Coordinates of C-alpha atoms in Angstrom, one line a residue:
X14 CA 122.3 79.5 97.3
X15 CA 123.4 81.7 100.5
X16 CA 121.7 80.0 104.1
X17 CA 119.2 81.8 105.3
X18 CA 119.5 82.0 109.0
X19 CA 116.4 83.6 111.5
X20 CA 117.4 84.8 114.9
X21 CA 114.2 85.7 117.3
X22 CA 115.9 87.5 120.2
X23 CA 114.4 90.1 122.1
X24 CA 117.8 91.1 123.8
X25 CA 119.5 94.1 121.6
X26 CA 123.0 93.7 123.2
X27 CA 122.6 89.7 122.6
X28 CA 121.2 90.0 119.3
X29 CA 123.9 92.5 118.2
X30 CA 126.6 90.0 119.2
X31 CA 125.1 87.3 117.7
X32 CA 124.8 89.5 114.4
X33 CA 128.6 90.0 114.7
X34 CA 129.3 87.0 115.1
X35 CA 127.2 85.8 111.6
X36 CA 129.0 88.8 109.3
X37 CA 132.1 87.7 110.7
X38 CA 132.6 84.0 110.7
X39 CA 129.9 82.5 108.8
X40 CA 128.7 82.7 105.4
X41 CA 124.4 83.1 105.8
X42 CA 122.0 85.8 105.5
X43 CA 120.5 86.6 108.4
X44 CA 117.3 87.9 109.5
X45 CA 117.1 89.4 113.5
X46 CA 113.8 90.0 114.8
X47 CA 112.8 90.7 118.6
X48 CA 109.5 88.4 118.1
X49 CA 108.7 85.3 115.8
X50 CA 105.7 87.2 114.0
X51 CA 108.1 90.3 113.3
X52 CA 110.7 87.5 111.8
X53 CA 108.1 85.4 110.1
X54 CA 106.7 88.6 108.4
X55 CA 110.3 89.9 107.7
X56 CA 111.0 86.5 105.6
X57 CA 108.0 86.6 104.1
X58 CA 107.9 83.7 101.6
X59 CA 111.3 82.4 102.1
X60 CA 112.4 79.2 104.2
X61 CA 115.3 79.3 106.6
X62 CA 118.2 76.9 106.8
X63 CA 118.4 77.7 110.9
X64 CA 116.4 79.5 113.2
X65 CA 118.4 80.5 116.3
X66 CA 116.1 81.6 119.4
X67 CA 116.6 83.2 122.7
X68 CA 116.6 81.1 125.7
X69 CA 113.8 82.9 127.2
X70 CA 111.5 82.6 124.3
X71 CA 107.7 83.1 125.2
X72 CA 105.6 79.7 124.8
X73 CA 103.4 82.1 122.2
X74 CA 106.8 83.2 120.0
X75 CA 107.8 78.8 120.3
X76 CA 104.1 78.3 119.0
X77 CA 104.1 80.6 116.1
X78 CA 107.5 79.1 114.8
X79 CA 106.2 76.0 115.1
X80 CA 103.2 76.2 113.7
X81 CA 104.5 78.4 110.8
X82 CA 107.1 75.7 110.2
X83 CA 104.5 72.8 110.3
X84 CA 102.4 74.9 107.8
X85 CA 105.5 74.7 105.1
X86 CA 105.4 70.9 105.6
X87 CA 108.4 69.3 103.4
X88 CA 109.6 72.5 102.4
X89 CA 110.5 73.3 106.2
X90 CA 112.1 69.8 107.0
X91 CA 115.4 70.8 106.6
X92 CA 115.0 73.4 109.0
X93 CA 116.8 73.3 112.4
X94 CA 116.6 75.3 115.5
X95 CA 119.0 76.0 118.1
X96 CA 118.6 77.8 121.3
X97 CA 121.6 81.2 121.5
X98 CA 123.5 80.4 124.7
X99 CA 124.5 83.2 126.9
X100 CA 127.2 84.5 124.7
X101 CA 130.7 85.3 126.7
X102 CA 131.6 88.7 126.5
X103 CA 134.9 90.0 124.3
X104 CA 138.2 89.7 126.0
X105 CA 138.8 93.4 125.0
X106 CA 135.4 94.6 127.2
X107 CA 136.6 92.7 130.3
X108 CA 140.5 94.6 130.2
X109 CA 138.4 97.9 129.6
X110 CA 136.4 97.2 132.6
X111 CA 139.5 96.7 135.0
X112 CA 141.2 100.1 133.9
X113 CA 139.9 103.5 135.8
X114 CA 141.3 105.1 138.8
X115 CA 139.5 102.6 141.2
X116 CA 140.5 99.4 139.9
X117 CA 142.9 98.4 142.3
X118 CA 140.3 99.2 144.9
X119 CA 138.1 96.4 143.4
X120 CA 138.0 93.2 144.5
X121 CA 138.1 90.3 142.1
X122 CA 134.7 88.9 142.1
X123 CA 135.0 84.8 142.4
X124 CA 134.2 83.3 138.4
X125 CA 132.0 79.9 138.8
X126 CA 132.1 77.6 136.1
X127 CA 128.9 78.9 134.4
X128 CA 129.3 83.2 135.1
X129 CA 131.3 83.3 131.7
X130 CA 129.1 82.0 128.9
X131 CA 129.5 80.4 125.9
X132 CA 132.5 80.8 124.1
X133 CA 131.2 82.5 120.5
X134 CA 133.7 80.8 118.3
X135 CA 132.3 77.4 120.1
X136 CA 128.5 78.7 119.0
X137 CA 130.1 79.9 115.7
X138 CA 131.3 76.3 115.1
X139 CA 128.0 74.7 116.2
X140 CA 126.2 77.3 113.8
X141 CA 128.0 76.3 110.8
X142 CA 128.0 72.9 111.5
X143 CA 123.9 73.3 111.8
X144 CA 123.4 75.2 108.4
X145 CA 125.7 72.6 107.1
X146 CA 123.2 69.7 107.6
X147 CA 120.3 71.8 106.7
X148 CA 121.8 73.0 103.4
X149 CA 122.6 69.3 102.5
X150 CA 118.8 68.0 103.7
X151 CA 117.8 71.1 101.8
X152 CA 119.9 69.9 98.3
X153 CA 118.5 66.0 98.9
X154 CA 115.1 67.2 99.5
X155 CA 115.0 69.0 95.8
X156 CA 117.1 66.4 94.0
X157 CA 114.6 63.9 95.8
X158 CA 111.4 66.1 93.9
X159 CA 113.4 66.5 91.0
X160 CA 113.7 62.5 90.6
X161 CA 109.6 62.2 90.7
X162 CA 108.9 60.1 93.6
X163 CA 112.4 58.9 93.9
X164 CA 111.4 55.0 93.3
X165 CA 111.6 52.9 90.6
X166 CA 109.3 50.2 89.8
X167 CA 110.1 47.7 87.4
X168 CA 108.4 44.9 85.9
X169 CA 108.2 41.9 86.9
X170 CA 108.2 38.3 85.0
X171 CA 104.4 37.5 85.7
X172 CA 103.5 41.6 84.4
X173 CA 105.4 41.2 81.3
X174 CA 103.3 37.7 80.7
X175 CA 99.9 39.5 81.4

């Protein structure tokens, strides 16, 4: 069974990237919405493995998941969440962005520590590692059901007297 991953991101450019970076690197299905009732409508019945969120998530899109996902009760206990991190832009955008007839006019604008982002093969990695322990709570969760109630009772001595 594919992983199902939800992103609620109302950024286009972010969500784009993020989209790229799934059909690229990691085996999921993904659904994008801009809001949690437009992704919770778009799954419709179905459970995801990993729901990734915006940093700026509104407190009402955070209650909606949560609630939806307490609704589900064991079926949802696999599911993780993890917030996108400003993604670092492609290599290829930044040597664009230095070509043009003023470039050497420009001066280079200092780069702290944080200006850059988030590497997206490091968020690949933590993505797949993610929908790896969901998809493997997932499979013990059904072979846990699929046992009955997973706990053997035997009788004792003093039963098999009675």
């Amino acid at each position: 069974m594919t992983p199902l991953i939800l992103t609620v991101d109302g950024d286009r450019r972010q969500s784009a990237q993020v989209a790229a970076l799934v059909k690229a690197s990691i085996e999921a299905e993904m659904v994008q919405a801009a809001t949690a009732s437009e992704g919770l409508e778009t799954l419709g019945g179905r459970v995801p493995d990993l729901i990734l969120t915006s940093a700026l998530l509104s407190p009402k899109d955070d209650g909606l998941i949560a609630g939806h996902l307490r609704q589900l009760g064991r079926a949802a206990a696999h599911v993780q969440t993890l917030t996108i991190p400003m993604l670092r832009k492609g290599a290829q955008k930044k040597a664009k962005a230095q070509r043009g007839m003023l470039a050497a006019l420009r001066r280079e604008r200092p780069q702290g520590p944080g200006t850059e982002g988030c590497d997206p093969e490091v968020f690949a990695e933590q993505v797949r590692l993610y929908l790896s322990t969901a998809v493997e709570h997932r499979q013990q969760a059904s072979e846990f059901q699929g046992s009955g109630t997973g706990v053997s009772f035997e009788s004792t001595s003093a039963d098999r007297k009675s």
